[in-house]
mmCIF file of C-alpha atoms in Angstrom:
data_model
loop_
_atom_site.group_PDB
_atom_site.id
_atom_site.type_symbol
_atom_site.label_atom_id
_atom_site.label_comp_id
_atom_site.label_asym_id
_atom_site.label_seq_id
_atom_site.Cartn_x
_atom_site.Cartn_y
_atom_site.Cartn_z
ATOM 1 C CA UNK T 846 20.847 1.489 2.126
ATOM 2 C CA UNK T 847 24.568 3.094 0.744
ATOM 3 C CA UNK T 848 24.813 -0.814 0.347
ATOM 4 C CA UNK T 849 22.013 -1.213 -2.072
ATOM 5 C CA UNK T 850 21.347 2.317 -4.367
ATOM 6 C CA UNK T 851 18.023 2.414 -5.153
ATOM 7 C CA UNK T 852 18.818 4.104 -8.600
ATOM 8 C CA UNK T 853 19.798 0.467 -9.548
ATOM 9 C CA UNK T 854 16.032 -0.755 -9.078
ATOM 10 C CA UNK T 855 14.148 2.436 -10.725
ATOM 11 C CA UNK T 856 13.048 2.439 -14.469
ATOM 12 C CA UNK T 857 13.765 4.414 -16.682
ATOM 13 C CA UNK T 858 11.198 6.485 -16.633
ATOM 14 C CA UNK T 859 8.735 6.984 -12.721
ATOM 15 C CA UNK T 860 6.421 9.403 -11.275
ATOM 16 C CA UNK T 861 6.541 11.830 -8.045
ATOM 17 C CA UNK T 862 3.170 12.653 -7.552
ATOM 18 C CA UNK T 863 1.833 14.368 -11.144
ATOM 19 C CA UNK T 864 5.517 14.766 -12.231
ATOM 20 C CA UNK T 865 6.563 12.388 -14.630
ATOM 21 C CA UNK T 866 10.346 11.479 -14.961
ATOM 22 C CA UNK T 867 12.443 10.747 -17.326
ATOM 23 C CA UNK T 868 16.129 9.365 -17.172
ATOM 24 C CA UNK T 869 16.804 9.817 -20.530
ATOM 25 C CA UNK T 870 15.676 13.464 -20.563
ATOM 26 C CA UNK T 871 15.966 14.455 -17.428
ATOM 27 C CA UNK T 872 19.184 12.538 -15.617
ATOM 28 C CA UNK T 873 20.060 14.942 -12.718
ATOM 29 C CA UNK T 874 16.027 15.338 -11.751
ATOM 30 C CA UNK T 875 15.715 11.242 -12.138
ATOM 31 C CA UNK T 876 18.726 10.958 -10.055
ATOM 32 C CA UNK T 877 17.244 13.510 -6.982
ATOM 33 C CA UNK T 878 14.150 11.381 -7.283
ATOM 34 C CA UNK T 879 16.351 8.185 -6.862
ATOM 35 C CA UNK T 880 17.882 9.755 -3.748
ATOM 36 C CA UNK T 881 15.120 11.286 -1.786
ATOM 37 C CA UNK T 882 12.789 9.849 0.897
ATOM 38 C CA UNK T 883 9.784 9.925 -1.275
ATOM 39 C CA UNK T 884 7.396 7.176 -2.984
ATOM 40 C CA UNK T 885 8.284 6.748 -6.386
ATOM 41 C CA UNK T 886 5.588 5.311 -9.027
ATOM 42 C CA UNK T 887 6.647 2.731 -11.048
ATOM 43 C CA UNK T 888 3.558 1.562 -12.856
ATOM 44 C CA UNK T 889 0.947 2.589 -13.623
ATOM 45 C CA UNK T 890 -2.556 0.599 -15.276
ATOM 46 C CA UNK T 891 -0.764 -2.510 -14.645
ATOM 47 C CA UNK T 892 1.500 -1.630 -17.481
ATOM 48 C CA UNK T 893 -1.025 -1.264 -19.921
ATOM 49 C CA UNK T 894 -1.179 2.123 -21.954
ATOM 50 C CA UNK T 895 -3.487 5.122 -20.890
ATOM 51 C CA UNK T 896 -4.902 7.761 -22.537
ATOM 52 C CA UNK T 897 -4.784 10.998 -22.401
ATOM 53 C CA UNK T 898 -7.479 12.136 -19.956
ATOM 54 C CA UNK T 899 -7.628 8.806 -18.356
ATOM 55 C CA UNK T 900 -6.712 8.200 -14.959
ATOM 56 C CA UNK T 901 -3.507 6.941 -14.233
ATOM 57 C CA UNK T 902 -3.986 4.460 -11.249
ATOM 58 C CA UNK T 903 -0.721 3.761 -9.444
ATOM 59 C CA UNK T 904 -0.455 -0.299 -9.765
ATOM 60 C CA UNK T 905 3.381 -0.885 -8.505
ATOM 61 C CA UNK T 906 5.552 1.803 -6.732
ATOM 62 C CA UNK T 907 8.948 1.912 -4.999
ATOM 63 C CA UNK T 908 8.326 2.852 -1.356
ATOM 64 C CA UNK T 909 9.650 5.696 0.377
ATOM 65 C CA UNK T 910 13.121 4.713 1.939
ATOM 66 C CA UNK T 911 11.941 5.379 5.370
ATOM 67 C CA UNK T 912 8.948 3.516 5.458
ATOM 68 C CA UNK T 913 10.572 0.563 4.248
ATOM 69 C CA UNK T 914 13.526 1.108 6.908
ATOM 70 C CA UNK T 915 10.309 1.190 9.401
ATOM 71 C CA UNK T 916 8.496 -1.866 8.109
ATOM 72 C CA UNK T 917 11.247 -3.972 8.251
ATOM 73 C CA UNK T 918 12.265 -2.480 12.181
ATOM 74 C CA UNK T 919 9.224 -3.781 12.927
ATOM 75 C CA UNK T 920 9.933 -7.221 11.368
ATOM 76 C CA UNK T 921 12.463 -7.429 13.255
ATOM 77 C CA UNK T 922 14.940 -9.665 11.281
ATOM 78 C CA UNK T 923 18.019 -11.741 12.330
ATOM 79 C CA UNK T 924 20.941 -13.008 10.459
ATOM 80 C CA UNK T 925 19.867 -16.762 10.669
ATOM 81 C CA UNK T 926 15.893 -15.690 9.349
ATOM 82 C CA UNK T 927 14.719 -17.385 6.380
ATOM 83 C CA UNK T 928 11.983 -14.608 5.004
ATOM 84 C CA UNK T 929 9.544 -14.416 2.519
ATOM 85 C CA UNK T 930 8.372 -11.284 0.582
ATOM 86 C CA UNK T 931 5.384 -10.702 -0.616
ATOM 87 C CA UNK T 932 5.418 -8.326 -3.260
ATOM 88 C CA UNK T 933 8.791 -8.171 -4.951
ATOM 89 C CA UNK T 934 7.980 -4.633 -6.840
ATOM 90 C CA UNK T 935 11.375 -3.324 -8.147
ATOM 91 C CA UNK T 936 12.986 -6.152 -6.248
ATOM 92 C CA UNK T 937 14.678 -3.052 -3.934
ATOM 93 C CA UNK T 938 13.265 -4.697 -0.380
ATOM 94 C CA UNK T 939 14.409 -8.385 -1.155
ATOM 95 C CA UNK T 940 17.584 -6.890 -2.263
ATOM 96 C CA UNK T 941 18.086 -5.207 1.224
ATOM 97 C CA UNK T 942 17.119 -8.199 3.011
ATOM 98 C CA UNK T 943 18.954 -10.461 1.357
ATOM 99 C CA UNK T 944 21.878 -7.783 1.836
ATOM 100 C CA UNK T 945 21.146 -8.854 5.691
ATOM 101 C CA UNK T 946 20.480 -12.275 5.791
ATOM 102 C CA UNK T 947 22.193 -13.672 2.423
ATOM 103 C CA UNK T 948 20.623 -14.202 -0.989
ATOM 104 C CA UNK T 949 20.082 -18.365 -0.049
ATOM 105 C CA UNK T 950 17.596 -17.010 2.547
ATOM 106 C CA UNK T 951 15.405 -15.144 0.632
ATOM 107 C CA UNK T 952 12.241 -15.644 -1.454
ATOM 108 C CA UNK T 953 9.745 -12.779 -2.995
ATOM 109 C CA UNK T 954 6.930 -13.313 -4.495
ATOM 110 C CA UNK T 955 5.378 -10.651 -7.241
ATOM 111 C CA UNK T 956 2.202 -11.281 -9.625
ATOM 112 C CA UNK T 957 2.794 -9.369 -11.903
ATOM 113 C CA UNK T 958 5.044 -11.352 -14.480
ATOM 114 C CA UNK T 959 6.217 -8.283 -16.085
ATOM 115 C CA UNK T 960 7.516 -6.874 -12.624
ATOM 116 C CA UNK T 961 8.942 -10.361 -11.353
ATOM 117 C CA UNK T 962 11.048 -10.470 -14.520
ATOM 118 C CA UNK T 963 12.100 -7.148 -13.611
ATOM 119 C CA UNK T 964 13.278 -7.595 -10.158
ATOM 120 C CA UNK T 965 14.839 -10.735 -11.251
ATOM 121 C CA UNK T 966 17.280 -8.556 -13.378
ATOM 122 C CA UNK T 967 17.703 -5.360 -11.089
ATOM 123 C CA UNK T 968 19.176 -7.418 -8.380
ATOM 124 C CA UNK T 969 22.613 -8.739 -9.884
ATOM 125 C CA UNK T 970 23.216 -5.283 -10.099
ATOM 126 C CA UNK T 971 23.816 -4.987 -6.536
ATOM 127 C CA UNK T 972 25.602 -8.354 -6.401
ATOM 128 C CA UNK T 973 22.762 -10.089 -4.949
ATOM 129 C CA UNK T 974 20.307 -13.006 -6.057
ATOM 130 C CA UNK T 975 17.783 -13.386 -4.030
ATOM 131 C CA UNK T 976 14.603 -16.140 -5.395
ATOM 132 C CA UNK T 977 12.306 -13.882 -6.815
ATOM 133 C CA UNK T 978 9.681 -16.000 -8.285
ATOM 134 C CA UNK T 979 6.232 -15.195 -10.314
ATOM 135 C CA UNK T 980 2.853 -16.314 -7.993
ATOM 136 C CA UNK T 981 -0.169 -14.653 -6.329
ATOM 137 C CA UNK T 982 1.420 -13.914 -2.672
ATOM 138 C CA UNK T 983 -1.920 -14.368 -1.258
ATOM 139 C CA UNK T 984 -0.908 -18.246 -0.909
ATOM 140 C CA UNK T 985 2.668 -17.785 -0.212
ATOM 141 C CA UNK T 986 5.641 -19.866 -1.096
ATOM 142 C CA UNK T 987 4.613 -23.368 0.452
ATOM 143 C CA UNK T 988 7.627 -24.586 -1.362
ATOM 144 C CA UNK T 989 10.104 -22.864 0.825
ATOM 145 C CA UNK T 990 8.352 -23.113 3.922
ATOM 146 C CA UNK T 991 8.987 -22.647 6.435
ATOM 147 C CA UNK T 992 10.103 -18.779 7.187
ATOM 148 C CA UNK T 993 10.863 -16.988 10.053
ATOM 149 C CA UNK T 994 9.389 -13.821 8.788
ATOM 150 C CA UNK T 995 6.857 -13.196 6.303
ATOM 151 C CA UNK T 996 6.604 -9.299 5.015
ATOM 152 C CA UNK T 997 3.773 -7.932 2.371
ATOM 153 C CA UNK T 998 5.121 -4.943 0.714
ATOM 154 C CA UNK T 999 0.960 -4.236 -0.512
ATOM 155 C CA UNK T 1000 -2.053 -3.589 1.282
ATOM 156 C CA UNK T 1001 -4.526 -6.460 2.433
ATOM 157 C CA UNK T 1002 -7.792 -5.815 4.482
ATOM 158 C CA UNK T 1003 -7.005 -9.392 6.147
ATOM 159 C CA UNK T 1004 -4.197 -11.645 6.620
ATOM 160 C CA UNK T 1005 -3.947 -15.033 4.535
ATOM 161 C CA UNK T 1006 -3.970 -18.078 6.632
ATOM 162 C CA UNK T 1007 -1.155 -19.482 4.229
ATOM 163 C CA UNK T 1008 1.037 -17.155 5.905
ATOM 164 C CA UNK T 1009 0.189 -18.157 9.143
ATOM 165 C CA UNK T 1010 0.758 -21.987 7.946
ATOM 166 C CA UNK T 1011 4.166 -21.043 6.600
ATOM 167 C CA UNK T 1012 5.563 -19.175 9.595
ATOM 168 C CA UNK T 1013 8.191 -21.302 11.827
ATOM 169 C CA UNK T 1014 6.269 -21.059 15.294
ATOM 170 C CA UNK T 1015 7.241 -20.247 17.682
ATOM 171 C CA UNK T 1016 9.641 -17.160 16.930
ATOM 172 C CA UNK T 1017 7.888 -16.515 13.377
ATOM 173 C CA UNK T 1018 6.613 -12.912 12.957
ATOM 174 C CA UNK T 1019 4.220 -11.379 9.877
ATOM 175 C CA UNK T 1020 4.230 -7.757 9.228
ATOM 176 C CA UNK T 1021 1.847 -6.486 6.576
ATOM 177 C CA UNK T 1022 0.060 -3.036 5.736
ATOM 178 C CA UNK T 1023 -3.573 -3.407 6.745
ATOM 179 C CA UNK T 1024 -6.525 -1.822 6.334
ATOM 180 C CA UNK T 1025 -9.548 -0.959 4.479
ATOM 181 C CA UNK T 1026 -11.960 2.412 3.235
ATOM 182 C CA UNK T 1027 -10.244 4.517 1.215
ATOM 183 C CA UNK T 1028 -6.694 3.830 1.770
ATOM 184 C CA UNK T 1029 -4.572 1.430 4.072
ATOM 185 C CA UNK T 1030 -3.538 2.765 7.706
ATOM 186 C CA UNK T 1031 -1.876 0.709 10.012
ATOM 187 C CA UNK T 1032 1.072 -2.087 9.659
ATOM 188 C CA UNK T 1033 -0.264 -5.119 11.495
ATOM 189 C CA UNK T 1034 2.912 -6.917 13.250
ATOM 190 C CA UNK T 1035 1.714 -10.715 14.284
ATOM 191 C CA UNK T 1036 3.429 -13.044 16.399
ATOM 192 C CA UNK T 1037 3.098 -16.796 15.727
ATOM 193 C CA UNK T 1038 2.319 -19.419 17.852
ATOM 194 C CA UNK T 1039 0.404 -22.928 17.702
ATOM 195 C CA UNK T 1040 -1.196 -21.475 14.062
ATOM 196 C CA UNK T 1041 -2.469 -18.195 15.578
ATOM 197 C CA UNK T 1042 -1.398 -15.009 14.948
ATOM 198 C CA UNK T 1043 -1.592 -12.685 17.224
ATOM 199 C CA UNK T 1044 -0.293 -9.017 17.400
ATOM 200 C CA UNK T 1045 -0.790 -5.685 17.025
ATOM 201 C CA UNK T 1046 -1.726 -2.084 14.788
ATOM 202 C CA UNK T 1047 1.301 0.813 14.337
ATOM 203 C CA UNK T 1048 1.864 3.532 12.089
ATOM 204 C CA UNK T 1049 0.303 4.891 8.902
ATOM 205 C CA UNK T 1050 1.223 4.160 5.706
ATOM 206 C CA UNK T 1051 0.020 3.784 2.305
ATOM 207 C CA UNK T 1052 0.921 1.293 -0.013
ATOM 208 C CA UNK T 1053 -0.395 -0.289 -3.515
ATOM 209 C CA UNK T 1054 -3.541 -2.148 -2.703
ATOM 210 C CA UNK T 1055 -3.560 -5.881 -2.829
ATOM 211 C CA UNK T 1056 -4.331 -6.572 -7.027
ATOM 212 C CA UNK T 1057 -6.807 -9.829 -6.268
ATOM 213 C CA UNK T 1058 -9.726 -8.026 -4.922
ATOM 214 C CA UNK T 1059 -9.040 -4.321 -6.680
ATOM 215 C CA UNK T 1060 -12.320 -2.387 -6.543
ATOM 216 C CA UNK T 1061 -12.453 -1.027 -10.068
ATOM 217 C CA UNK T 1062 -10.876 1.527 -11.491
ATOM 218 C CA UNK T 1063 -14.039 4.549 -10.419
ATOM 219 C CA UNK T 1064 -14.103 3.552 -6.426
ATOM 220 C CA UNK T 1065 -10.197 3.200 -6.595
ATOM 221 C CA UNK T 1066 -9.997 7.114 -7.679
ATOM 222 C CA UNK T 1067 -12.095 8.371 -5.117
ATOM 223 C CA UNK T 1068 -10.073 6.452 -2.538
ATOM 224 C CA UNK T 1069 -6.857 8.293 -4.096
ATOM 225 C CA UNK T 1070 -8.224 11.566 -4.572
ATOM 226 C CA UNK T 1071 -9.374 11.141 -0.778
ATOM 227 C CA UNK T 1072 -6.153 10.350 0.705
ATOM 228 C CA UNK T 1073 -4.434 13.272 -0.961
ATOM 229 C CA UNK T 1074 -7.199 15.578 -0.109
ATOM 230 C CA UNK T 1075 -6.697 14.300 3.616
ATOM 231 C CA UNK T 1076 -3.169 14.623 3.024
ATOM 232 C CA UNK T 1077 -3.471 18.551 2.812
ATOM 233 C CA UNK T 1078 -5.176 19.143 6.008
ATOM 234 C CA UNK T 1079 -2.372 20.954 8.817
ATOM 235 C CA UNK T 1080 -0.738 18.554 11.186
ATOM 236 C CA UNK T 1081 -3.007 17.859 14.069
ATOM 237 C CA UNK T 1082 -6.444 17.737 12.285
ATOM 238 C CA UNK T 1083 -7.224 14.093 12.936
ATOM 239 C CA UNK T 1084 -8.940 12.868 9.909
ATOM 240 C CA UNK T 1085 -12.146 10.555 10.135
ATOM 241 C CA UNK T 1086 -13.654 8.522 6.629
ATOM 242 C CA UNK T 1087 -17.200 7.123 6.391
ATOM 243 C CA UNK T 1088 -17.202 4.866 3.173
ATOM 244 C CA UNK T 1089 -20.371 3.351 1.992
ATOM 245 C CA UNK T 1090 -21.106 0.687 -1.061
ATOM 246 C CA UNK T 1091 -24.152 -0.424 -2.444
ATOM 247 C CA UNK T 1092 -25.848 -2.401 -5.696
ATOM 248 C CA UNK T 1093 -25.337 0.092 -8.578
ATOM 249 C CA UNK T 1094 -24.135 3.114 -6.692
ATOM 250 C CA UNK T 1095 -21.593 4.418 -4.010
ATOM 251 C CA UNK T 1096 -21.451 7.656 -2.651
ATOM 252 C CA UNK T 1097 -18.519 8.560 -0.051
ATOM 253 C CA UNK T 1098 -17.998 11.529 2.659
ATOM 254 C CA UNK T 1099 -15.219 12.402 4.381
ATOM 255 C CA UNK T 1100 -14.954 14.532 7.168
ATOM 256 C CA UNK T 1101 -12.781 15.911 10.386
ATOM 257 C CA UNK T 1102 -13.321 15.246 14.006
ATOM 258 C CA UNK T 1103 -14.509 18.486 15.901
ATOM 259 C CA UNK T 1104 -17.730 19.183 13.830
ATOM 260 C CA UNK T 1105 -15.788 20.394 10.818
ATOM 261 C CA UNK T 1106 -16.098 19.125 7.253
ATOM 262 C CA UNK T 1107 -13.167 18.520 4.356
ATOM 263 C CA UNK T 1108 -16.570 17.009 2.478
ATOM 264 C CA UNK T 1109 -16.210 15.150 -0.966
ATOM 265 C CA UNK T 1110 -18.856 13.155 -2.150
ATOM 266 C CA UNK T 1111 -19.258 10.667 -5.122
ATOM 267 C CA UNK T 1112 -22.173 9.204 -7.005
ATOM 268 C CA UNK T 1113 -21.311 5.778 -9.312
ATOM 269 C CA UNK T 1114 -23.663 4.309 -11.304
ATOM 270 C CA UNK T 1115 -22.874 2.865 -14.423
ATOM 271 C CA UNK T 1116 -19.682 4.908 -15.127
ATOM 272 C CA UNK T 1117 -17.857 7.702 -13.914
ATOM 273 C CA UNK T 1118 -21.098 10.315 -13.486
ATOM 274 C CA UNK T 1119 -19.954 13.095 -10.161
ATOM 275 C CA UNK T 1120 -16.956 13.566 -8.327
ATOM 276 C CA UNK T 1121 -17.092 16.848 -6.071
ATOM 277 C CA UNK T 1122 -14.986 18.517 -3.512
ATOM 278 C CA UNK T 1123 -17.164 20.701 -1.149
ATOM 279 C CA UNK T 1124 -18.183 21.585 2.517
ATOM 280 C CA UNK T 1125 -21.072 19.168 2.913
ATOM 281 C CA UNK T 1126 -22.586 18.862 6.348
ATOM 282 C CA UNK T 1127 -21.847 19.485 10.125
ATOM 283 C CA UNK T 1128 -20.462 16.806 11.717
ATOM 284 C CA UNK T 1129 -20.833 15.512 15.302
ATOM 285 C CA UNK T 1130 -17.487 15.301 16.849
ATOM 286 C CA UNK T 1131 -17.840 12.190 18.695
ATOM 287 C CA UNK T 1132 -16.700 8.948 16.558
ATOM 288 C CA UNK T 1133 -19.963 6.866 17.112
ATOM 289 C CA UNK T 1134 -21.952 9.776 17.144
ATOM 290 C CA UNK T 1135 -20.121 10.426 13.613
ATOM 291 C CA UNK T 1136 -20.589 6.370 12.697
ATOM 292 C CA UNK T 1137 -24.482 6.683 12.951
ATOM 293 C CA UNK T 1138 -24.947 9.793 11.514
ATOM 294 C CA UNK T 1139 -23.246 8.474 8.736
ATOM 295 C CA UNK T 1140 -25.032 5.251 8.533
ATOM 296 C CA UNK T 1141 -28.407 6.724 9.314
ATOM 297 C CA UNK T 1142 -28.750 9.522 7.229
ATOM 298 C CA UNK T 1143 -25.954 10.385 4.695
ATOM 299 C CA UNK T 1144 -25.126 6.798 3.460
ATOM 300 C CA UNK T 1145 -28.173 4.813 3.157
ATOM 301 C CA UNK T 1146 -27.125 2.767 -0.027
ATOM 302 C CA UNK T 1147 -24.550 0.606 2.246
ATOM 303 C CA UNK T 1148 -22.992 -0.163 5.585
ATOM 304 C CA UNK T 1149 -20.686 2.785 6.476
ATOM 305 C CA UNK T 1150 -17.174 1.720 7.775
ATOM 306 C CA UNK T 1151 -15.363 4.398 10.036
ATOM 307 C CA UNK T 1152 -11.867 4.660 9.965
ATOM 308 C CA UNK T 1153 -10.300 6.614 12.850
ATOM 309 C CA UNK T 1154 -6.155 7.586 13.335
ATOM 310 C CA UNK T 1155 -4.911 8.565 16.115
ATOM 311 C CA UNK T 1156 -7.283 7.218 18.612
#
């Protein structure tokens, strides 16, 4: 990391949380950010401008340092790897590989052109040059095939088979953020062999959601506003989501294991109509018993999906 500042891949001007950044105005403050183990919003509406009482929805970030550092542990990369990146962002991770590996033995993929263009530009910086390219990672880089490891730096509810085809079998590994509901939860790390992937769920992060099939911008708020409610609740509260969608409308619950509620609930219809924070029901503290309650009698517009951490 001392190898690779990450000041040399931030803009100009980020977000921490609600606190907006600037380096022009504020150079010690944009500096702290630069060099603490937090997430770091880059972009925001895609790059497009936003009003002023519109929501700002997070569309590219730089990672928290740690994360990253436990992402690519789990990726588990050697010195003669040739990787691919999906998601070049900043262009801060495919600078840090290609720190380990070599520049010649790295591709990223990012696609948004505004960001690839970017990352293209931040790396010389740090003496590096890694093939950053503009593309939808979904289908890879079949043109540099094939890779030893494969890493997605955003959040996909399933794994591309292109990924799988572009693995070297039978050492190849993928490690991606996966999940679904209101917000990502668990890095998948699959092994490769004879076009199957096969593997395993660790940790819990959050990262920018996959751009190709974005919910719009109304179901994407509630996820965020969920996950930071969530996020207050003391250490040892193991959270539990039900998440329902249906023709016209959505409404969404969440709730805690042990018969106690941190309720929200949301009604969409044609635009943004109710968005409350409030106690809401009692909740049975057994997961299935939770999963048909859920399904039965608080979400009847959809099918309720039940995401459980820690179990």
């Amino acid at each position: 990391m001392a190898s690779v500042p990450r000041e040399l891949f931030l803009p100009d001007e980020v977000e921490v949380g609600d606190e907006f950044v600037s380096r022009a105005t504020s150079p010690t403050r944009w500096l702290e950010v630069a060099h603490t183990d937090v997430s770091v919003t880059t972009q925001v509406h895609d790059g497009r401008p936003t009003g002023p009482e519109e929501y700002r929805l997070p569309t590219s970030s730089s990672s928290q340092p740690s994360v990253m550092l436990e992402m690519l542990s789990l990726l588990g990369v050697q010195a003669t790897d040739r990787l691919l990146e999906l998601g070049s962002g900043t262009g801060l991770n495919a600078a840090w590989l290609a720190h380990r590996v070599g520049s010649h033995r790295v591709v990223s993929v990012e696609i948004d052109p505004v960001l690839a263009e970017q990352a293209v530009k931040n790396t010389p910086a740090a003496g590096l040059s890694p093939c950053i390219v503009q593309g939808d990672g979904e289908h890879g880089r079949p043109a540099g095939a094939p890779y030893q490891r494969v890493i997605a730096t955003y959040a996909v509810t399933a794994i591309p088979y292109a990924w799988v085809e572009q693995v070297a079998a039978p050492q190849g590994r993928i490690v991606a953020p996966w999940g679904g509901s209101f917000f990502p939860y668990s890095f998948a790390v699959l092994d490769v062999r004879d076009g199957r992937a096969e593997g395993r769920f660790t940790g819990y992060p959050a990262f920018m959601r996959d751009r190709t099939p974005r919910p719009e911008l109304a179901i994407q708020r509630i996820r965020d506003e969920a996950r930071g409610l969530l996020a207050e609740l003391p250490e040892g509260q193991r959270p539990a989501l039900g998440w329902a969608e249906g023709a016209g409308r959505v409404r969404a619950l969440g709730a805690l294991y042990g018969g106690r509620t941190c309720g929200f609930s949301l009604r969409h219809g044609d635009g943004w109509s109710e968005w409350a924070v409030r106690p809401h029901l009692v909740l049975p503290a057994d997961p299935e018993a939770l999963a048909a309650e859920l399904s039965a009698e608080d979400m009847p517009c959809g099918v309720c999906a039940l995401c459980r951490h820690g179990r």
